Short mmCIF file of C-alpha atoms in Angstrom, two decimals:
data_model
loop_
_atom_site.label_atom_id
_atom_site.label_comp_id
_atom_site.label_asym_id
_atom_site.label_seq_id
_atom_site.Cartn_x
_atom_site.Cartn_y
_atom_site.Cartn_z
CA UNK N 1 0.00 0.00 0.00
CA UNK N 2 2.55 2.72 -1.15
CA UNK N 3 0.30 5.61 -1.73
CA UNK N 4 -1.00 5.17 1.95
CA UNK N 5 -4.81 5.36 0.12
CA UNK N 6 -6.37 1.74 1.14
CA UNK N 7 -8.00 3.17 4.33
CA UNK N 8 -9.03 6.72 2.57
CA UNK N 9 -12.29 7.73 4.00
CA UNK N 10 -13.48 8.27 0.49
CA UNK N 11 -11.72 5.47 -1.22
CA UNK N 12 -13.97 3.33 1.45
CA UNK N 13 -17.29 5.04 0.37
CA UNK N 14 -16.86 4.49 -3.10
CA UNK N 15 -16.23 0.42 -2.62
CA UNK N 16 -19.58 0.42 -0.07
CA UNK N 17 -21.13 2.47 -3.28
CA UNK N 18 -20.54 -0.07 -5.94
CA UNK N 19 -21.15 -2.88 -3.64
CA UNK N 20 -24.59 -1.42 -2.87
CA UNK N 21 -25.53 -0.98 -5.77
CA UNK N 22 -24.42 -4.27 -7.38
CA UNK N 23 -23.79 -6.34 -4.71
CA UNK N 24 -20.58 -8.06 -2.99
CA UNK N 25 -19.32 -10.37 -6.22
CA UNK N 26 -19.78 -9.84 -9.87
CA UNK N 27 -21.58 -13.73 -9.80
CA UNK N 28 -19.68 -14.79 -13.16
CA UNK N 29 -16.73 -14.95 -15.64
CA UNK N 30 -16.56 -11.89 -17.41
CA UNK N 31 -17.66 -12.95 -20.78
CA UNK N 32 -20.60 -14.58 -19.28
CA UNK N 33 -22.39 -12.10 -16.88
CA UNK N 34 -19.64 -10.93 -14.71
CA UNK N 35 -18.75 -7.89 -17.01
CA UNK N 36 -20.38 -4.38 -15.55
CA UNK N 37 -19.78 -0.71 -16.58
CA UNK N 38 -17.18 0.04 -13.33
CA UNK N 39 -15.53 -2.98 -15.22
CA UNK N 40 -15.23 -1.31 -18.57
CA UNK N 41 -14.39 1.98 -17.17
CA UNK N 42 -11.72 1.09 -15.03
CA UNK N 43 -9.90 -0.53 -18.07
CA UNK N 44 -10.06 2.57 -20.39
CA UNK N 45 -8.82 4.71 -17.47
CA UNK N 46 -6.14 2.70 -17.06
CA UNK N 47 -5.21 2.01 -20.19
CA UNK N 48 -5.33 5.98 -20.71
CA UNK N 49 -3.45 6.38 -17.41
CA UNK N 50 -0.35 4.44 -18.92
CA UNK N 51 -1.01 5.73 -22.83
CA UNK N 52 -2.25 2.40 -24.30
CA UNK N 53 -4.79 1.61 -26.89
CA UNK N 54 -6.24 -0.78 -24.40
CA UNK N 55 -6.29 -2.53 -20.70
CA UNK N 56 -7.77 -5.66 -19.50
CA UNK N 57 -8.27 -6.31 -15.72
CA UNK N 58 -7.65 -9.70 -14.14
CA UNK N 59 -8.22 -11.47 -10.51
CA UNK N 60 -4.32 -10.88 -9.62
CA UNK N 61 -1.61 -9.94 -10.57
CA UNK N 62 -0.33 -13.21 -10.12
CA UNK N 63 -2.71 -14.48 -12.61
CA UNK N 64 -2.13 -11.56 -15.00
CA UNK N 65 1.60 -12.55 -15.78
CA UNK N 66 0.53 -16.14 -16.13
CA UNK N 67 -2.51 -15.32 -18.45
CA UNK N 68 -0.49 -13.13 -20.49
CA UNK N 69 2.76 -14.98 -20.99
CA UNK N 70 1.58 -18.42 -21.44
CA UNK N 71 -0.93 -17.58 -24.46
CA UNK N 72 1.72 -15.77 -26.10
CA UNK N 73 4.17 -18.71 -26.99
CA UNK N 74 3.96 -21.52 -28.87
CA UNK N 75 6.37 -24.03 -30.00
CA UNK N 76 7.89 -21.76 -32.42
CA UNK N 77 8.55 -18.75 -29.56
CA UNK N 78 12.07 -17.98 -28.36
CA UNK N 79 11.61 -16.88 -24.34
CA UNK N 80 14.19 -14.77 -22.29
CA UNK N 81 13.89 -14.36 -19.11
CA UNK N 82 15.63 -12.18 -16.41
CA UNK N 83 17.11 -14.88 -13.52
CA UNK N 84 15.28 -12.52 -10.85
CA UNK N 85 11.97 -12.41 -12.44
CA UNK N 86 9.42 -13.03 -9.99
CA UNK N 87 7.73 -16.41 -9.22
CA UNK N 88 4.50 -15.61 -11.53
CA UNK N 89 6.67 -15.06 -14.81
CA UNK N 90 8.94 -18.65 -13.40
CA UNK N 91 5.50 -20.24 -12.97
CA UNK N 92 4.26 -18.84 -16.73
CA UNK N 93 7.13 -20.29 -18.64
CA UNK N 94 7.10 -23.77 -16.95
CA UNK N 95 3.29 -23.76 -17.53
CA UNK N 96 4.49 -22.56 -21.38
CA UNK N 97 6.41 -24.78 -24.10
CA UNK N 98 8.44 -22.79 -26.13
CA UNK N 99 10.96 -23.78 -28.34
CA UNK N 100 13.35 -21.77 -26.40
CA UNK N 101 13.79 -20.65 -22.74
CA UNK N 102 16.97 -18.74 -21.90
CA UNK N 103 17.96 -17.00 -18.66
CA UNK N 104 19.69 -13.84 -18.64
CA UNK N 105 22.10 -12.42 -15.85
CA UNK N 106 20.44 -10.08 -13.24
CA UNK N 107 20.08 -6.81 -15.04
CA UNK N 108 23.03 -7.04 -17.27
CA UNK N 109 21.86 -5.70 -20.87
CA UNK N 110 25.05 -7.11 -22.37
CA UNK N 111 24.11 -10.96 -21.05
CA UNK N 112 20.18 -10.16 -22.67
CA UNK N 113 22.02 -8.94 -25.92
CA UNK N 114 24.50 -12.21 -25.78
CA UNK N 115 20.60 -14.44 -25.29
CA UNK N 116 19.57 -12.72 -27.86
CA UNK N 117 21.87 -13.26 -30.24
CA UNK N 118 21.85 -17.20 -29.46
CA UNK N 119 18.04 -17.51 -29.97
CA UNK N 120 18.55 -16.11 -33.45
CA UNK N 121 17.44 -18.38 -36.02
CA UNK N 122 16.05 -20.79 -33.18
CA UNK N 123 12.02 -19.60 -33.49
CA UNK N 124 9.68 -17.14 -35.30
CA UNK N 125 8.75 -14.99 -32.34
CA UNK N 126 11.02 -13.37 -29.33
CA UNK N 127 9.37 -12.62 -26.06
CA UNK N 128 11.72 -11.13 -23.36
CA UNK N 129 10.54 -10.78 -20.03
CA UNK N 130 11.33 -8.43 -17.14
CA UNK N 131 10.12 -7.44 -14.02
CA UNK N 132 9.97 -3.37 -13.75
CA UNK N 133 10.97 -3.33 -10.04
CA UNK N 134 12.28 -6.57 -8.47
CA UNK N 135 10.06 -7.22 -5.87
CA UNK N 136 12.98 -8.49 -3.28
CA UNK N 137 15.50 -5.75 -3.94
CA UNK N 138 13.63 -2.54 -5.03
CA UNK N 139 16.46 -2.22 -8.06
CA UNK N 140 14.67 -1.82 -11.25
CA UNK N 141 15.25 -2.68 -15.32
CA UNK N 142 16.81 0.01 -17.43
CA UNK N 143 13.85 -0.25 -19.42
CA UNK N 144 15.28 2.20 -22.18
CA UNK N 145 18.74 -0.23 -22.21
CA UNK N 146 15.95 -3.22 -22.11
CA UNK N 147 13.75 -1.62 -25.58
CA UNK N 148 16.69 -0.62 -27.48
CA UNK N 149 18.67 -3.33 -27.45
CA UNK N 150 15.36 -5.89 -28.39
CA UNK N 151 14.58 -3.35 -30.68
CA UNK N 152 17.49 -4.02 -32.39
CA UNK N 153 16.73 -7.50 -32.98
CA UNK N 154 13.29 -7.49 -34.22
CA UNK N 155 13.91 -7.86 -37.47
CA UNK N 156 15.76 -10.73 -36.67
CA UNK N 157 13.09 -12.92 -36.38
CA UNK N 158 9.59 -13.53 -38.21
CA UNK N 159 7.23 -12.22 -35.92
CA UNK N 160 9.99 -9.72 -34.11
CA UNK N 161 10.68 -9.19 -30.33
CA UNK N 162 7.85 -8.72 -28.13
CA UNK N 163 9.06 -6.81 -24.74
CA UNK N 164 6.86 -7.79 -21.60
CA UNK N 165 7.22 -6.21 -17.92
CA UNK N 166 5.46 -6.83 -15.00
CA UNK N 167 5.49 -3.15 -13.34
CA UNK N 168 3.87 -4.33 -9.86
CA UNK N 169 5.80 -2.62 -7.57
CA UNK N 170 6.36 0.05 -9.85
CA UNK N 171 3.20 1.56 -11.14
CA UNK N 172 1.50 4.01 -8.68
CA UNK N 173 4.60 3.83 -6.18
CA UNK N 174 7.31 5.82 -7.37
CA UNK N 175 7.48 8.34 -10.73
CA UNK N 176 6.79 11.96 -10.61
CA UNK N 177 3.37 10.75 -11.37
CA UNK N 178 3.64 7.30 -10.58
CA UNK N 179 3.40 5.98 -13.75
CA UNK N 180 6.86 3.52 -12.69
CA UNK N 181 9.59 2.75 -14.22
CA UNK N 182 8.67 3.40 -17.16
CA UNK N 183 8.41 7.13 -16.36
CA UNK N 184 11.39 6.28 -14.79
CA UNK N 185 13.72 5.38 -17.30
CA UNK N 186 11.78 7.08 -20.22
CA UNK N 187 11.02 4.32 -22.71
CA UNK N 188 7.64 1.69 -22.85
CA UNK N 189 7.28 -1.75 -23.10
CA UNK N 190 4.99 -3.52 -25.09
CA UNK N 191 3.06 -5.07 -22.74
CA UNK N 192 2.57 -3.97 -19.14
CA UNK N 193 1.14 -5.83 -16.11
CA UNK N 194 0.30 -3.93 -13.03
CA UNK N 195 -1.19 -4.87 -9.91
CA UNK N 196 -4.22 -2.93 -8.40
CA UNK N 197 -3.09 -4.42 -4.56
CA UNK N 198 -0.16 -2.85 -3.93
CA UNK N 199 0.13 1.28 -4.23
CA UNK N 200 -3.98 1.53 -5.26
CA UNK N 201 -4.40 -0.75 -2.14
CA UNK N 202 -7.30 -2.46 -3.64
CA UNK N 203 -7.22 -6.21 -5.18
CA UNK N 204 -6.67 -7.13 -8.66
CA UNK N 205 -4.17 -7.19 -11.71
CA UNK N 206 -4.30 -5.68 -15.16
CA UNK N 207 -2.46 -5.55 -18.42
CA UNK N 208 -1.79 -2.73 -20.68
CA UNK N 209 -1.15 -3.10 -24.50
CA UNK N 210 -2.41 -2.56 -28.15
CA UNK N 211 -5.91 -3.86 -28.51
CA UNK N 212 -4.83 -6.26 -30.61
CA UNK N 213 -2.97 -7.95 -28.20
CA UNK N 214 -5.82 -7.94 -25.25
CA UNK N 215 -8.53 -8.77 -27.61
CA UNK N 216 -6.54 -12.23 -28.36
CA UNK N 217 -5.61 -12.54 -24.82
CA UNK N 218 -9.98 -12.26 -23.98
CA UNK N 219 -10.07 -15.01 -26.12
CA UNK N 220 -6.94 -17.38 -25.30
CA UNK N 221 -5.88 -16.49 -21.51
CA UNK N 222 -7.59 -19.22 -19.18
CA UNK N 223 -6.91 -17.25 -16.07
CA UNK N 224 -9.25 -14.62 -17.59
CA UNK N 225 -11.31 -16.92 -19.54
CA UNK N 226 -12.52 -19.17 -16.39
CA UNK N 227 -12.24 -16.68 -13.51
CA UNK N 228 -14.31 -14.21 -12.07
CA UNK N 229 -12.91 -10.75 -12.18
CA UNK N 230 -12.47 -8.22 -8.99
CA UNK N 231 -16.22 -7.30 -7.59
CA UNK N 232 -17.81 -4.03 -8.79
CA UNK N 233 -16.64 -2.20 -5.53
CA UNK N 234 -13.22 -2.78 -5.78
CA UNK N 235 -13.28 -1.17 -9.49
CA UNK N 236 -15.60 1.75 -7.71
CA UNK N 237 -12.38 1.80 -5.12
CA UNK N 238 -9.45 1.59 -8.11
CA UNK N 239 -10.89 4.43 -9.56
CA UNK N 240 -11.26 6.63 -6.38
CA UNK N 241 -7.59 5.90 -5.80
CA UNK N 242 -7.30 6.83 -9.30
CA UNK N 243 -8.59 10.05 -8.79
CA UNK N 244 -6.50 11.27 -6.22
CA UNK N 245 -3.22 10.20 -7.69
CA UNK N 246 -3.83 11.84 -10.87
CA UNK N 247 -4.40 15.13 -8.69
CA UNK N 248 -2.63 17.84 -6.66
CA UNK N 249 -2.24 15.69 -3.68
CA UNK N 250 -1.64 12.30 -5.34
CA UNK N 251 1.84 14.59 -6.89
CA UNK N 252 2.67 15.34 -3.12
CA UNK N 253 1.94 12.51 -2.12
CA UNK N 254 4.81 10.78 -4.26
CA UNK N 255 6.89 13.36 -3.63
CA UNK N 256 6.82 13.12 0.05
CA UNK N 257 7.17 8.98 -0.38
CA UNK N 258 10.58 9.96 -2.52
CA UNK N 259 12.07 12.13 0.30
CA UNK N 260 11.48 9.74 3.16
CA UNK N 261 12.50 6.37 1.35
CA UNK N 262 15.53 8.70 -0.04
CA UNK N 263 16.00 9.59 4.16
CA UNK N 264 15.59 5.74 5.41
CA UNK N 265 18.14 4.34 2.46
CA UNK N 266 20.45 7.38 4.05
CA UNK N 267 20.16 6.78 7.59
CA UNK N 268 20.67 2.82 6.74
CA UNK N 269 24.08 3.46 4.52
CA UNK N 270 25.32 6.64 7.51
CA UNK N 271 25.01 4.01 10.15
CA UNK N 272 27.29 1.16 8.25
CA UNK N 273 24.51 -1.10 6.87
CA UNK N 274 24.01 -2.43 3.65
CA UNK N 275 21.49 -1.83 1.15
CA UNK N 276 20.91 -1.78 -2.57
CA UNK N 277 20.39 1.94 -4.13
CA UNK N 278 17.37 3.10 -5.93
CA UNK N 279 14.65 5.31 -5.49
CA UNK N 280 12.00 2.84 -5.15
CA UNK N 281 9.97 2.21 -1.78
CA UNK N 282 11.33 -0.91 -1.53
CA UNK N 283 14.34 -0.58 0.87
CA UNK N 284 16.16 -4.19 1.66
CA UNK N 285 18.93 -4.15 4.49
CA UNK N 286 21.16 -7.11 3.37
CA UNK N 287 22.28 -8.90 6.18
CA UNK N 288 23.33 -12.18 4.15
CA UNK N 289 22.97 -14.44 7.03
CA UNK N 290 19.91 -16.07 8.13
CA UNK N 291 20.12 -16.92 11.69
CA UNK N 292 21.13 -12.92 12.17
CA UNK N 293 17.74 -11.82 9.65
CA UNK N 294 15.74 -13.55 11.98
CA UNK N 295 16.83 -12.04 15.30
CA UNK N 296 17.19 -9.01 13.68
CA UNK N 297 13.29 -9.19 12.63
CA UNK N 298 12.51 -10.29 16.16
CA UNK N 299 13.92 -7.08 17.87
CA UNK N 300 12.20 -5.03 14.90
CA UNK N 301 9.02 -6.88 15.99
CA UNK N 302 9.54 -6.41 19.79
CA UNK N 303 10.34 -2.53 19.26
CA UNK N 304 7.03 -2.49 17.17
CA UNK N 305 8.15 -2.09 13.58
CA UNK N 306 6.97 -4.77 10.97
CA UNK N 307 9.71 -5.97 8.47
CA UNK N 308 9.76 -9.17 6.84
CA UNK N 309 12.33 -11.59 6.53
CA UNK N 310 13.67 -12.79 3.52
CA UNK N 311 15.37 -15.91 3.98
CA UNK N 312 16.46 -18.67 1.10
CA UNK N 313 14.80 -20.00 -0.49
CA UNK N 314 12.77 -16.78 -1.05
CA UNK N 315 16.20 -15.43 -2.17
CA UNK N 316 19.35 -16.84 -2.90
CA UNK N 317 21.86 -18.49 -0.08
CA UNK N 318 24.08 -15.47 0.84
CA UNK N 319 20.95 -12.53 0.13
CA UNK N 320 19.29 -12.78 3.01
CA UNK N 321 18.12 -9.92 4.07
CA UNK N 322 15.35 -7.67 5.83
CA UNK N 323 12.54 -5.80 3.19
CA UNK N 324 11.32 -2.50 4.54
CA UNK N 325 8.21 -0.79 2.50
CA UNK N 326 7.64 2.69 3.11
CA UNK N 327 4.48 4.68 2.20
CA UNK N 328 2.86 7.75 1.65
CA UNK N 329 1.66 7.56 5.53
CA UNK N 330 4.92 7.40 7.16
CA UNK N 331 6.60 10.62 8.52
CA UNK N 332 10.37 11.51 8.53
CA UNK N 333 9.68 10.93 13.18
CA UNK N 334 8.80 7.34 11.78
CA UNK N 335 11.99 6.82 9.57
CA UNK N 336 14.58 7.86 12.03
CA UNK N 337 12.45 5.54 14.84
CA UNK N 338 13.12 2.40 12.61
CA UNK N 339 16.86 3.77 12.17
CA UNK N 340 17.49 4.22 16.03
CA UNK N 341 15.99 0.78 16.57
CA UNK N 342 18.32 -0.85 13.86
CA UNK N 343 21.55 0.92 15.52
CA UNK N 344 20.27 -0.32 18.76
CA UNK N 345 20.33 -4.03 18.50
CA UNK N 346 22.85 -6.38 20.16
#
């Protein structure tokens, strides 16, 4: 919950609206009966939000990466893959059978050109693969590296390179306008997955693309096919949240969530901890040693700040280590708190 928005007096009224009005589940798939206006209109706002012909709204997120990247290869697709991707993309190209998987070193755009160069020849279509933020670190792709260099390989193969990203973490959270990392770095993917649990603080995932693309996925993606979508109030609540980040206090409010995740990364690195750099909410302390993340959690816990640990084989053996996530709500009194606790354990 980035923004700080998912207990919003008004972002609460307008989920009791919709459910009063259409009740507490949609009652079917989407293509059956399960499709309603708040529906419709929360996929052309966000599909306008990020500057896309089109959107399409799923149960998850989860389930968005999974219904987009499995209906997109076949056993003539080349897929690469970024070795950090998170579990849903893992999950979509075991489920997949393409007549090429390769795994590319952790952010390194020469490794992704090397892959890319080796899958040459090997199928008709490319589809490379990124998460926008990595979920565990809070480092993001160079999406304008990541676009340029596949761009330069399209016409190496029949149907070209398709670039996908899932943007969870990203969209909403960080951004002058929190439109991610692609507003970020600059450059667009060709398809985008966001999540609408995470900064909107509601429940649900979506993709963003041409409408070519989501009008094949309405009619190939099973997850989207044979599930119910989010309930009328949560789209009622999405676009609430909507609402006030694409206003005067939804630009403040990411402004202030830059300058205090910019003061915790600072008090962490002043004090002789480790972390990785980036402007993203996301702050890990690597501590690189389980038995210490855990008693280092436990004092957090005790002193009444929640932190997770993130032991293998969440992460790899030797990246352990402790993921803070600020929001919008937290105050610069609450950032040096969590600091003074760190520098006081034993």
């Amino acid at each position: 919950s980035y923004l700080g928005l998912s207990m919003r007096k008004e972002v609460i009224e307008a989920e009791e609206e919709g459910t009063k009005n259409f009740g507490v589940g949609p009652g079917a798939v989407r293509f059956i009966s399960g499709t309603h206006k708040a529906h419709i209109d929360l996929e052309k706002r966000l599909a306008k939000f990020h500057g896309r012909e089109s959107a399409m709204l799923f149960s998850s997120a989860y389930v968005t990466s999974m219904g987009v990247i499995f209906p997109l290869i076949t056993n003539e697709t080349v897929i690469i893959s970024d070795e950090l991707n998170h579990n849903c993309i893992i999950n979509a190209m075991k489920l997949s059978r393409p007549a090429l998987k390769l795994i590319y070193k952790h952010n390194s755009m020469e490794d992704l050109e090397a892959k890319l160069q080796e899958a040459v020849g090997k199928g008709k279509r490319c589809i490379v693969v990124t998460d926008g933020v990595f979920s565990m670190r809070g480092d993001f792709c160079p999406f304008d590296k990541f676009t340029a260099i596949c761009r330069k390989y399209n016409d190496k193969f029949e149907e070209g390179v398709t670039t996908v990203a899932d943007d969870s973490h990203g969209v909403g959270a960080y951004g002058k306008t929190g439109r991610g990392t692609e507003e970020v770095t600059g450059a667009k993917v060709d398809i985008l997955i966001g999540t609408l649990g995470k900064s909107y603080g509601v429940n649900g995932g979506y993709v963003v693309a041409s409408k070519a693309v989501t009008e094949f996925l309405r009619q190939t993606a099973p997850m989207y096919i044979y599930s119910n979508p989010i309930t009328v109030g949560e789209a009622y609540a999405v676009l609430k949240v909507l609402d006030i980040l694409e206003s005067e206090e939804g630009i403040k409010r990411l402004a202030h969530l830059a300058e205090i995740t910019a003061r915790f990364e600072k008090g962490l690195v002043d004090n002789g901890f480790e972390t990785i750099a980036g402007p993203h909410p996301v702050t890990p302390l690597m501590v690189r040693d389980t038995k210490k993340t855990a008693d280092i959690v436990a004092w957090l816990t005790k002193n009444g700040v929640l932190a997770t640990a993130m032991n293998y084989p969440v992460v790899p053996k030797g990246d352990e280590e402790i993921r803070f996530q600020i929001n919008a709500d937290h105050t610069a009194a609450d950032i040096d708190y969590v600091i003074n606790v760190l520098k006081s354990f034993k």
